[in-house]
PDB file of C-alpha atoms in Angstrom:
ATOM      1  CA  MET A   1     -44.496 -30.556-134.550  1.00 94.00           C
ATOM      2  CA  ASN A   2     -48.134 -29.927-135.390  1.00 94.00           C
ATOM      3  CA  ALA A   3     -50.529 -32.880-135.345  1.00 97.00           C
ATOM      4  CA  PHE A   4     -54.075 -32.377-136.644  1.00 98.00           C
ATOM      5  CA  VAL A   5     -56.720 -34.849-135.493  1.00 98.00           C
ATOM      6  CA  PHE A   6     -60.253 -35.501-136.752  1.00 98.00           C
ATOM      7  CA  PRO A   7     -63.205 -36.811-134.679  1.00 97.00           C
ATOM      8  CA  GLY A   8     -65.478 -39.759-135.446  1.00 94.00           C
ATOM      9  CA  GLN A   9     -69.077 -40.758-134.852  1.00 89.00           C
ATOM     10  CA  GLY A  10     -70.547 -39.315-131.662  1.00 86.00           C
ATOM     11  CA  ALA A  11     -69.181 -35.787-132.126  1.00 90.00           C
ATOM     12  CA  GLN A  12     -72.271 -34.577-134.018  1.00 92.00           C
ATOM     13  CA  PHE A  13     -74.671 -31.921-132.709  1.00 93.00           C
ATOM     14  CA  PRO A  14     -77.760 -30.165-134.140  1.00 95.00           C
ATOM     15  CA  GLY A  15     -76.818 -27.038-136.090  1.00 96.00           C
ATOM     16  CA  MET A  16     -73.312 -28.289-136.880  1.00 96.00           C
ATOM     17  CA  GLY A  17     -71.681 -26.520-139.804  1.00 96.00           C
ATOM     18  CA  LYS A  18     -74.349 -23.831-140.161  1.00 96.00           C
ATOM     19  CA  ASP A  19     -71.918 -21.087-139.106  1.00 95.00           C
ATOM     20  CA  LEU A  20     -69.409 -22.261-141.740  1.00 96.00           C
ATOM     21  CA  PHE A  21     -72.135 -22.270-144.414  1.00 96.00           C
ATOM     22  CA  GLU A  22     -73.218 -18.739-143.545  1.00 96.00           C
ATOM     23  CA  THR A  23     -69.759 -17.147-143.267  1.00 96.00           C
ATOM     24  CA  HIS A  24     -67.587 -18.825-145.930  1.00 96.00           C
ATOM     25  CA  THR A  25     -68.300 -18.947-149.670  1.00 97.00           C
ATOM     26  CA  LEU A  26     -66.115 -22.055-150.044  1.00 96.00           C
ATOM     27  CA  ALA A  27     -68.010 -23.819-147.251  1.00 97.00           C
ATOM     28  CA  LYS A  28     -71.361 -23.001-148.889  1.00 97.00           C
ATOM     29  CA  LYS A  29     -70.089 -24.412-152.190  1.00 97.00           C
ATOM     30  CA  ARG A  30     -68.896 -27.634-150.496  1.00 97.00           C
ATOM     31  CA  PHE A  31     -72.177 -28.183-148.637  1.00 97.00           C
ATOM     32  CA  GLU A  32     -74.127 -27.695-151.871  1.00 97.00           C
ATOM     33  CA  GLN A  33     -71.796 -30.158-153.618  1.00 97.00           C
ATOM     34  CA  ALA A  34     -72.472 -32.645-150.819  1.00 97.00           C
ATOM     35  CA  ASN A  35     -76.238 -32.370-151.254  1.00 96.00           C
ATOM     36  CA  ASP A  36     -75.797 -33.236-154.939  1.00 95.00           C
ATOM     37  CA  ILE A  37     -73.408 -36.146-154.306  1.00 96.00           C
ATOM     38  CA  LEU A  38     -75.519 -37.688-151.534  1.00 95.00           C
ATOM     39  CA  ASP A  39     -78.823 -37.251-153.370  1.00 87.00           C
ATOM     40  CA  PHE A  40     -80.477 -35.852-150.251  1.00 93.00           C
ATOM     41  CA  ASN A  41     -80.176 -32.511-148.476  1.00 96.00           C
ATOM     42  CA  ILE A  42     -77.888 -33.399-145.594  1.00 97.00           C
ATOM     43  CA  THR A  43     -77.657 -29.689-144.762  1.00 97.00           C
ATOM     44  CA  ASP A  44     -81.352 -29.695-143.783  1.00 96.00           C
ATOM     45  CA  ILE A  45     -80.562 -32.306-141.127  1.00 96.00           C
ATOM     46  CA  MET A  46     -77.202 -30.857-140.044  1.00 97.00           C
ATOM     47  CA  PHE A  47     -78.475 -27.301-139.674  1.00 96.00           C
ATOM     48  CA  GLY A  48     -81.792 -28.364-138.121  1.00 94.00           C
ATOM     49  CA  GLU A  49     -82.715 -29.252-134.549  1.00 92.00           C
ATOM     50  CA  ASP A  50     -83.614 -32.945-134.883  1.00 91.00           C
ATOM     51  CA  ALA A  51     -80.879 -34.694-132.872  1.00 89.00           C
ATOM     52  CA  GLU A  52     -82.413 -38.117-133.528  1.00 88.00           C
ATOM     53  CA  ALA A  53     -82.273 -37.719-137.332  1.00 90.00           C
ATOM     54  CA  LEU A  54     -78.625 -36.718-136.994  1.00 90.00           C
ATOM     55  CA  LYS A  55     -77.850 -39.968-135.111  1.00 87.00           C
ATOM     56  CA  GLU A  56     -78.698 -42.169-138.124  1.00 87.00           C
ATOM     57  CA  THR A  57     -75.411 -43.750-139.238  1.00 87.00           C
ATOM     58  CA  GLN A  58     -75.937 -42.854-142.900  1.00 90.00           C
ATOM     59  CA  VAL A  59     -76.387 -39.207-141.849  1.00 94.00           C
ATOM     60  CA  THR A  60     -73.937 -38.965-138.946  1.00 93.00           C
ATOM     61  CA  GLN A  61     -70.855 -40.173-140.814  1.00 95.00           C
ATOM     62  CA  PRO A  62     -71.065 -37.831-143.821  1.00 97.00           C
ATOM     63  CA  ALA A  63     -72.132 -34.959-141.525  1.00 97.00           C
ATOM     64  CA  ILE A  64     -69.024 -35.233-139.362  1.00 97.00           C
ATOM     65  CA  TYR A  65     -66.851 -35.750-142.437  1.00 98.00           C
ATOM     66  CA  LEU A  66     -68.269 -32.591-144.027  1.00 98.00           C
ATOM     67  CA  HIS A  67     -67.803 -30.480-140.906  1.00 98.00           C
ATOM     68  CA  SER A  68     -64.183 -31.599-140.507  1.00 98.00           C
ATOM     69  CA  THR A  69     -63.010 -31.403-144.121  1.00 98.00           C
ATOM     70  CA  ILE A  70     -64.704 -28.071-144.809  1.00 98.00           C
ATOM     71  CA  LEU A  71     -63.291 -26.611-141.598  1.00 97.00           C
ATOM     72  CA  SER A  72     -59.771 -27.740-142.593  1.00 97.00           C
ATOM     73  CA  GLU A  73     -60.204 -25.897-145.912  1.00 96.00           C
ATOM     74  CA  VAL A  74     -61.501 -22.633-144.475  1.00 96.00           C
ATOM     75  CA  MET A  75     -58.696 -22.637-141.874  1.00 95.00           C
ATOM     76  CA  GLY A  76     -56.410 -21.744-144.790  1.00 92.00           C
ATOM     77  CA  GLU A  77     -52.880 -20.922-143.619  1.00 91.00           C
ATOM     78  CA  ARG A  78     -53.714 -22.037-140.084  1.00 92.00           C
ATOM     79  CA  PHE A  79     -53.926 -25.627-141.350  1.00 93.00           C
ATOM     80  CA  THR A  80     -50.268 -26.687-141.189  1.00 92.00           C
ATOM     81  CA  PRO A  81     -50.160 -30.426-140.394  1.00 95.00           C
ATOM     82  CA  GLN A  82     -46.902 -32.318-140.094  1.00 97.00           C
ATOM     83  CA  MET A  83     -48.896 -35.431-139.195  1.00 98.00           C
ATOM     84  CA  VAL A  84     -52.608 -36.275-139.134  1.00 98.00           C
ATOM     85  CA  ALA A  85     -54.888 -38.893-137.593  1.00 98.00           C
ATOM     86  CA  GLY A  86     -58.607 -39.512-137.339  1.00 98.00           C
ATOM     87  CA  HIS A  87     -60.692 -41.491-134.875  1.00 98.00           C
ATOM     88  CA  SER A  88     -62.517 -44.235-136.823  1.00 97.00           C
ATOM     89  CA  LEU A  89     -64.601 -42.331-139.408  1.00 97.00           C
ATOM     90  CA  GLY A  90     -62.267 -39.357-138.809  1.00 98.00           C
ATOM     91  CA  GLU A  91     -59.526 -41.197-140.674  1.00 98.00           C
ATOM     92  CA  PHE A  92     -61.316 -40.337-143.949  1.00 98.00           C
ATOM     93  CA  SER A  93     -61.423 -36.646-142.979  1.00 98.00           C
ATOM     94  CA  ALA A  94     -57.698 -36.785-142.161  1.00 98.00           C
ATOM     95  CA  LEU A  95     -56.894 -38.354-145.533  1.00 98.00           C
ATOM     96  CA  VAL A  96     -58.811 -35.674-147.433  1.00 98.00           C
ATOM     97  CA  ALA A  97     -57.253 -32.857-145.397  1.00 97.00           C
ATOM     98  CA  ALA A  98     -53.784 -34.300-146.131  1.00 98.00           C
ATOM     99  CA  GLY A  99     -54.503 -34.539-149.856  1.00 97.00           C
ATOM    100  CA  ALA A 100     -54.642 -38.336-150.141  1.00 98.00           C
ATOM    101  CA  LEU A 101     -58.276 -38.176-151.328  1.00 98.00           C
ATOM    102  CA  SER A 102     -60.339 -35.513-153.062  1.00 98.00           C
ATOM    103  CA  PHE A 103     -63.287 -34.003-151.204  1.00 98.00           C
ATOM    104  CA  GLU A 104     -65.723 -35.715-153.586  1.00 97.00           C
ATOM    105  CA  SER A 105     -64.042 -39.146-153.417  1.00 98.00           C
ATOM    106  CA  GLY A 106     -63.839 -38.974-149.643  1.00 98.00           C
ATOM    107  CA  LEU A 107     -67.536 -38.130-149.313  1.00 98.00           C
ATOM    108  CA  LYS A 108     -68.565 -40.960-151.655  1.00 97.00           C
ATOM    109  CA  LEU A 109     -66.457 -43.442-149.649  1.00 98.00           C
ATOM    110  CA  VAL A 110     -67.840 -42.214-146.322  1.00 97.00           C
ATOM    111  CA  HIS A 111     -71.394 -42.510-147.679  1.00 97.00           C
ATOM    112  CA  GLU A 112     -70.705 -46.048-148.925  1.00 96.00           C
ATOM    113  CA  ARG A 113     -69.059 -46.964-145.610  1.00 96.00           C
ATOM    114  CA  ALA A 114     -72.071 -45.696-143.669  1.00 94.00           C
ATOM    115  CA  LEU A 115     -74.515 -47.643-145.827  1.00 95.00           C
ATOM    116  CA  ALA A 116     -72.381 -50.797-145.612  1.00 95.00           C
ATOM    117  CA  MET A 117     -72.135 -50.512-141.821  1.00 94.00           C
ATOM    118  CA  GLN A 118     -75.872 -49.883-141.490  1.00 92.00           C
ATOM    119  CA  ALA A 119     -76.602 -52.973-143.607  1.00 94.00           C
ATOM    120  CA  ALA A 120     -74.247 -55.039-141.423  1.00 94.00           C
ATOM    121  CA  CYS A 121     -76.015 -53.733-138.296  1.00 91.00           C
ATOM    122  CA  ASP A 122     -79.390 -54.743-139.733  1.00 91.00           C
ATOM    123  CA  GLU A 123     -78.040 -58.200-140.579  1.00 91.00           C
ATOM    124  CA  ALA A 124     -76.404 -58.829-137.204  1.00 91.00           C
ATOM    125  CA  PRO A 125     -77.598 -56.457-134.448  1.00 90.00           C
ATOM    126  CA  GLY A 126     -75.062 -55.649-131.780  1.00 95.00           C
ATOM    127  CA  THR A 127     -73.981 -52.959-129.356  1.00 95.00           C
ATOM    128  CA  MET A 128     -70.998 -51.302-127.659  1.00 96.00           C
ATOM    129  CA  ALA A 129     -70.105 -50.381-124.077  1.00 97.00           C
ATOM    130  CA  ALA A 130     -67.607 -48.043-122.439  1.00 97.00           C
ATOM    131  CA  ILE A 131     -65.417 -49.590-119.753  1.00 98.00           C
ATOM    132  CA  LEU A 132     -63.764 -47.148-117.361  1.00 97.00           C
ATOM    133  CA  GLY A 133     -61.101 -47.738-114.760  1.00 97.00           C
ATOM    134  CA  LEU A 134     -59.563 -51.060-115.835  1.00 97.00           C
ATOM    135  CA  GLU A 135     -56.256 -51.942-117.483  1.00 96.00           C
ATOM    136  CA  ASP A 136     -56.457 -52.767-121.187  1.00 96.00           C
ATOM    137  CA  ASP A 137     -55.100 -56.283-120.756  1.00 96.00           C
ATOM    138  CA  LEU A 138     -57.749 -57.116-118.124  1.00 97.00           C
ATOM    139  CA  VAL A 139     -60.518 -55.874-120.438  1.00 97.00           C
ATOM    140  CA  GLU A 140     -59.094 -57.972-123.274  1.00 97.00           C
ATOM    141  CA  SER A 141     -58.861 -61.024-121.018  1.00 97.00           C
ATOM    142  CA  ILE A 142     -62.489 -60.749-119.846  1.00 97.00           C
ATOM    143  CA  CYS A 143     -63.672 -60.328-123.458  1.00 98.00           C
ATOM    144  CA  GLU A 144     -61.812 -63.516-124.431  1.00 97.00           C
ATOM    145  CA  LYS A 145     -63.411 -65.452-121.558  1.00 97.00           C
ATOM    146  CA  THR A 146     -66.953 -64.263-122.340  1.00 97.00           C
ATOM    147  CA  SER A 147     -68.979 -66.567-124.576  1.00 97.00           C
ATOM    148  CA  GLY A 148     -70.258 -65.039-127.806  1.00 97.00           C
ATOM    149  CA  ILE A 149     -68.768 -62.227-129.894  1.00 97.00           C
ATOM    150  CA  VAL A 150     -67.312 -59.403-127.797  1.00 98.00           C
ATOM    151  CA  VAL A 151     -64.002 -57.626-128.438  1.00 98.00           C
ATOM    152  CA  ALA A 152     -62.035 -54.527-127.479  1.00 98.00           C
ATOM    153  CA  ALA A 153     -63.037 -51.922-130.098  1.00 98.00           C
ATOM    154  CA  ASN A 154     -61.731 -48.463-129.129  1.00 98.00           C
ATOM    155  CA  TYR A 155     -58.574 -47.858-127.083  1.00 98.00           C
ATOM    156  CA  ASN A 156     -59.482 -44.230-126.343  1.00 98.00           C
ATOM    157  CA  CYS A 157     -57.083 -43.377-123.519  1.00 97.00           C
ATOM    158  CA  PRO A 158     -55.589 -45.158-120.495  1.00 97.00           C
ATOM    159  CA  GLY A 159     -58.475 -46.465-118.382  1.00 96.00           C
ATOM    160  CA  GLN A 160     -61.100 -45.910-121.093  1.00 97.00           C
ATOM    161  CA  LEU A 161     -61.778 -48.739-123.504  1.00 97.00           C
ATOM    162  CA  VAL A 162     -64.905 -49.413-125.568  1.00 98.00           C
ATOM    163  CA  ILE A 163     -65.991 -52.991-126.249  1.00 98.00           C
ATOM    164  CA  SER A 164     -68.193 -54.157-129.122  1.00 98.00           C
ATOM    165  CA  GLY A 165     -70.131 -57.261-130.113  1.00 98.00           C
ATOM    166  CA  ALA A 166     -73.386 -59.175-129.839  1.00 97.00           C
ATOM    167  CA  GLN A 167     -75.892 -57.677-127.364  1.00 95.00           C
ATOM    168  CA  GLU A 168     -75.953 -60.561-124.883  1.00 96.00           C
ATOM    169  CA  ALA A 169     -72.176 -61.053-124.931  1.00 97.00           C
ATOM    170  CA  VAL A 170     -71.547 -57.332-124.317  1.00 97.00           C
ATOM    171  CA  GLU A 171     -74.074 -57.261-121.457  1.00 97.00           C
ATOM    172  CA  ASN A 172     -72.512 -60.356-119.850  1.00 97.00           C
ATOM    173  CA  ALA A 173     -69.027 -58.899-120.206  1.00 98.00           C
ATOM    174  CA  CYS A 174     -70.205 -55.680-118.532  1.00 97.00           C
ATOM    175  CA  GLU A 175     -71.282 -57.665-115.463  1.00 97.00           C
ATOM    176  CA  SER A 176     -67.826 -59.268-115.345  1.00 97.00           C
ATOM    177  CA  PHE A 177     -66.140 -55.852-115.626  1.00 97.00           C
ATOM    178  CA  LYS A 178     -68.172 -54.541-112.695  1.00 96.00           C
ATOM    179  CA  GLU A 179     -67.165 -57.567-110.639  1.00 96.00           C
ATOM    180  CA  ALA A 180     -63.539 -56.910-111.604  1.00 97.00           C
ATOM    181  CA  GLY A 181     -63.766 -53.375-110.187  1.00 96.00           C
ATOM    182  CA  ALA A 182     -64.537 -51.235-113.229  1.00 97.00           C
ATOM    183  CA  ARG A 183     -65.520 -47.693-112.315  1.00 96.00           C
ATOM    184  CA  ARG A 184     -68.201 -47.894-115.005  1.00 96.00           C
ATOM    185  CA  ALA A 185     -69.387 -50.413-117.586  1.00 96.00           C
ATOM    186  CA  LEU A 186     -71.919 -48.468-119.591  1.00 94.00           C
ATOM    187  CA  LEU A 187     -73.869 -49.591-122.671  1.00 93.00           C
ATOM    188  CA  LEU A 188     -73.661 -46.935-125.397  1.00 90.00           C
ATOM    189  CA  PRO A 189     -76.586 -45.660-127.503  1.00 80.00           C
ATOM    190  CA  VAL A 190     -75.116 -46.814-130.834  1.00 82.00           C
ATOM    191  CA  GLY A 191     -76.662 -48.502-133.837  1.00 79.00           C
ATOM    192  CA  GLY A 192     -74.450 -51.576-133.917  1.00 89.00           C
ATOM    193  CA  ALA A 193     -71.250 -53.413-133.069  1.00 95.00           C
ATOM    194  CA  PHE A 194     -68.710 -51.216-134.846  1.00 95.00           C
ATOM    195  CA  HIS A 195     -65.076 -52.393-135.052  1.00 97.00           C
ATOM    196  CA  SER A 196     -66.036 -55.999-134.313  1.00 97.00           C
ATOM    197  CA  PRO A 197     -66.335 -59.207-136.371  1.00 97.00           C
ATOM    198  CA  LEU A 198     -70.036 -58.367-136.850  1.00 96.00           C
ATOM    199  CA  MET A 199     -68.926 -55.707-139.366  1.00 96.00           C
ATOM    200  CA  GLU A 200     -67.372 -58.356-141.636  1.00 95.00           C
ATOM    201  CA  PRO A 201     -70.169 -58.095-144.281  1.00 94.00           C
ATOM    202  CA  ALA A 202     -69.393 -54.374-144.681  1.00 94.00           C
ATOM    203  CA  LYS A 203     -65.750 -55.016-145.560  1.00 94.00           C
ATOM    204  CA  THR A 204     -66.403 -56.540-148.981  1.00 91.00           C
ATOM    205  CA  ARG A 205     -68.627 -53.656-150.003  1.00 93.00           C
ATOM    206  CA  LEU A 206     -66.204 -50.987-148.742  1.00 95.00           C
ATOM    207  CA  ALA A 207     -63.175 -52.755-150.244  1.00 96.00           C
ATOM    208  CA  LYS A 208     -64.719 -52.500-153.741  1.00 95.00           C
ATOM    209  CA  ALA A 209     -65.408 -48.788-153.305  1.00 96.00           C
ATOM    210  CA  ILE A 210     -61.900 -48.105-151.989  1.00 97.00           C
ATOM    211  CA  GLU A 211     -60.311 -50.061-154.843  1.00 95.00           C
ATOM    212  CA  ASN A 212     -62.194 -47.912-157.362  1.00 95.00           C
ATOM    213  CA  ALA A 213     -61.219 -44.608-155.705  1.00 97.00           C
ATOM    214  CA  THR A 214     -58.091 -42.621-156.560  1.00 97.00           C
ATOM    215  CA  PHE A 215     -55.647 -42.318-153.661  1.00 98.00           C
ATOM    216  CA  ASN A 216     -52.664 -39.945-153.757  1.00 98.00           C
ATOM    217  CA  THR A 217     -49.584 -39.733-151.549  1.00 98.00           C
ATOM    218  CA  PRO A 218     -50.602 -37.535-148.578  1.00 98.00           C
ATOM    219  CA  SER A 219     -48.706 -34.332-147.777  1.00 97.00           C
ATOM    220  CA  CYS A 220     -47.687 -35.758-144.380  1.00 98.00           C
ATOM    221  CA  PRO A 221     -47.812 -39.127-142.577  1.00 98.00           C
ATOM    222  CA  VAL A 222     -51.280 -40.418-141.660  1.00 98.00           C
ATOM    223  CA  TYR A 223     -51.389 -42.338-138.367  1.00 98.00           C
ATOM    224  CA  GLN A 224     -53.968 -45.055-138.932  1.00 98.00           C
ATOM    225  CA  ASN A 225     -56.188 -46.717-136.325  1.00 98.00           C
ATOM    226  CA  VAL A 226     -55.367 -50.309-137.267  1.00 98.00           C
ATOM    227  CA  THR A 227     -51.586 -50.073-136.849  1.00 98.00           C
ATOM    228  CA  ALA A 228     -51.147 -46.891-134.752  1.00 98.00           C
ATOM    229  CA  GLN A 229     -48.273 -46.104-137.125  1.00 98.00           C
ATOM    230  CA  GLY A 230     -47.746 -43.287-139.598  1.00 98.00           C
ATOM    231  CA  THR A 231     -47.699 -44.031-143.328  1.00 98.00           C
ATOM    232  CA  SER A 232     -47.715 -42.155-146.632  1.00 98.00           C
ATOM    233  CA  ASP A 233     -48.102 -45.243-148.825  1.00 98.00           C
ATOM    234  CA  PRO A 234     -51.481 -45.168-150.648  1.00 98.00           C
ATOM    235  CA  GLU A 235     -51.663 -48.977-150.882  1.00 97.00           C
ATOM    236  CA  VAL A 236     -51.050 -49.393-147.145  1.00 98.00           C
ATOM    237  CA  ILE A 237     -53.601 -46.672-146.425  1.00 98.00           C
ATOM    238  CA  LYS A 238     -56.258 -48.417-148.532  1.00 98.00           C
ATOM    239  CA  SER A 239     -55.647 -51.795-146.906  1.00 97.00           C
ATOM    240  CA  ASN A 240     -55.852 -50.307-143.406  1.00 98.00           C
ATOM    241  CA  LEU A 241     -59.107 -48.473-144.204  1.00 97.00           C
ATOM    242  CA  VAL A 242     -60.778 -51.761-145.094  1.00 96.00           C
ATOM    243  CA  ALA A 243     -59.306 -53.602-142.087  1.00 97.00           C
ATOM    244  CA  GLN A 244     -60.487 -50.806-139.775  1.00 97.00           C
ATOM    245  CA  LEU A 245     -64.129 -51.943-140.008  1.00 96.00           C
ATOM    246  CA  THR A 246     -63.504 -55.077-137.939  1.00 97.00           C
ATOM    247  CA  ALA A 247     -60.259 -54.060-136.177  1.00 97.00           C
ATOM    248  CA  PRO A 248     -59.958 -51.938-133.030  1.00 98.00           C
ATOM    249  CA  VAL A 249     -59.286 -48.194-133.066  1.00 98.00           C
ATOM    250  CA  ARG A 250     -55.856 -47.953-131.413  1.00 98.00           C
ATOM    251  CA  TRP A 251     -56.196 -44.268-130.565  1.00 98.00           C
ATOM    252  CA  THR A 252     -54.107 -44.358-127.392  1.00 98.00           C
ATOM    253  CA  GLN A 253     -51.268 -46.146-129.156  1.00 98.00           C
ATOM    254  CA  GLY A 254     -51.508 -43.882-132.210  1.00 98.00           C
ATOM    255  CA  VAL A 255     -51.288 -40.672-130.172  1.00 98.00           C
ATOM    256  CA  GLN A 256     -48.379 -42.114-128.186  1.00 98.00           C
ATOM    257  CA  GLN A 257     -46.611 -42.914-131.463  1.00 98.00           C
ATOM    258  CA  MET A 258     -47.225 -39.389-132.794  1.00 98.00           C
ATOM    259  CA  ILE A 259     -45.738 -37.948-129.613  1.00 98.00           C
ATOM    260  CA  SER A 260     -42.783 -40.321-129.893  1.00 98.00           C
ATOM    261  CA  ASP A 261     -42.308 -39.103-133.471  1.00 98.00           C
ATOM    262  CA  GLY A 262     -42.186 -35.465-132.362  1.00 97.00           C
ATOM    263  CA  ALA A 263     -45.760 -34.156-131.991  1.00 97.00           C
ATOM    264  CA  THR A 264     -46.028 -31.299-129.493  1.00 96.00           C
ATOM    265  CA  HIS A 265     -49.302 -29.597-130.542  1.00 96.00           C
ATOM    266  CA  PHE A 266     -52.619 -31.298-131.302  1.00 98.00           C
ATOM    267  CA  THR A 267     -55.369 -29.396-133.123  1.00 98.00           C
ATOM    268  CA  GLU A 268     -58.815 -30.993-133.339  1.00 98.00           C
ATOM    269  CA  VAL A 269     -60.571 -30.251-136.635  1.00 98.00           C
ATOM    270  CA  GLY A 270     -64.315 -30.912-136.549  1.00 96.00           C
ATOM    271  CA  PRO A 271     -67.281 -30.851-134.174  1.00 94.00           C
ATOM    272  CA  GLY A 272     -66.682 -31.130-130.435  1.00 90.00           C
ATOM    273  CA  LYS A 273     -63.600 -31.403-128.233  1.00 94.00           C
ATOM    274  CA  VAL A 274     -63.535 -35.132-127.476  1.00 95.00           C
ATOM    275  CA  LEU A 275     -60.123 -35.815-129.003  1.00 97.00           C
ATOM    276  CA  GLN A 276     -58.496 -32.904-127.188  1.00 97.00           C
ATOM    277  CA  GLY A 277     -59.633 -34.450-123.931  1.00 97.00           C
ATOM    278  CA  LEU A 278     -58.333 -37.896-124.901  1.00 97.00           C
ATOM    279  CA  VAL A 279     -54.938 -36.485-125.925  1.00 98.00           C
ATOM    280  CA  LYS A 280     -54.633 -34.735-122.534  1.00 97.00           C
ATOM    281  CA  LYS A 281     -55.464 -38.001-120.745  1.00 97.00           C
ATOM    282  CA  ILE A 282     -52.804 -39.797-122.790  1.00 98.00           C
ATOM    283  CA  ASP A 283     -50.148 -37.115-122.143  1.00 97.00           C
ATOM    284  CA  ARG A 284     -50.876 -34.065-119.990  1.00 96.00           C
ATOM    285  CA  SER A 285     -47.857 -32.188-121.353  1.00 96.00           C
ATOM    286  CA  MET A 286     -49.371 -31.880-124.831  1.00 96.00           C
ATOM    287  CA  GLU A 287     -50.811 -28.588-126.043  1.00 95.00           C
ATOM    288  CA  THR A 288     -54.307 -28.969-127.528  1.00 97.00           C
ATOM    289  CA  GLN A 289     -56.663 -26.598-129.297  1.00 95.00           C
ATOM    290  CA  SER A 290     -59.708 -26.489-131.540  1.00 93.00           C
ATOM    291  CA  GLY A 291     -59.431 -25.687-135.232  1.00 87.00           C
ATOM    292  CA  ALA A 292     -62.701 -23.766-135.185  1.00 78.00           C
TER     293      ALA A 292
END
């Protein structure tokens, strides 16, 4: 079975999407639509060379969304998903590609999500760190024993877990991970504590936007980060999208569930090859490829 997966924040790069814009009429139309919807020319930033401007949350999230959803459209008959999943932000791209959301609705929600998350970051600054070489349960245990807000945020693959929370708590936890034998405990250059309780203020704002958007039944099951289970129920999908802001991304568990449900091929749709690498680390027998 064919599983199509969509990357999240961190996959961006200067010049992303420019080739699509220049070679596909549909892509050009979509990018121009996006500039109108967002009220700023995101294409100027995406197609330019300013990597720092592209790292701004309110730019990064719609940029990756645009690259992924437009690529899924121009793939045409090569886009044949029997299941889809997205990593964090990528879940919105997956939902649009599977027909659960329109391109316009998806972009408006991603824009609102980015603004809500940025506002939450400004209100309660935090950070994230990648922990390599420890079992998940040990990472969870150390987070629980560390004073302050620090939680497991991204279960990326066995032996690679990202934690998130208040700056001091994350830094203290990193020292504990090193003492426990972690291969690396590395602070990440991110704008805030995504997928942690510090994102709570963003949930109310995003929930209103999601409630006002039209969701359809997707063409195939969507494996969501919060539950790591596939669903085609629009109400369940909406609830999980809101919960995702403060809940961990269970990517490892989600990919394992997709494989258990019959996935044999994983195609990554969007910038970069991060998810292909994670899938291979979760199960080396899987076939992976890029949708580009």
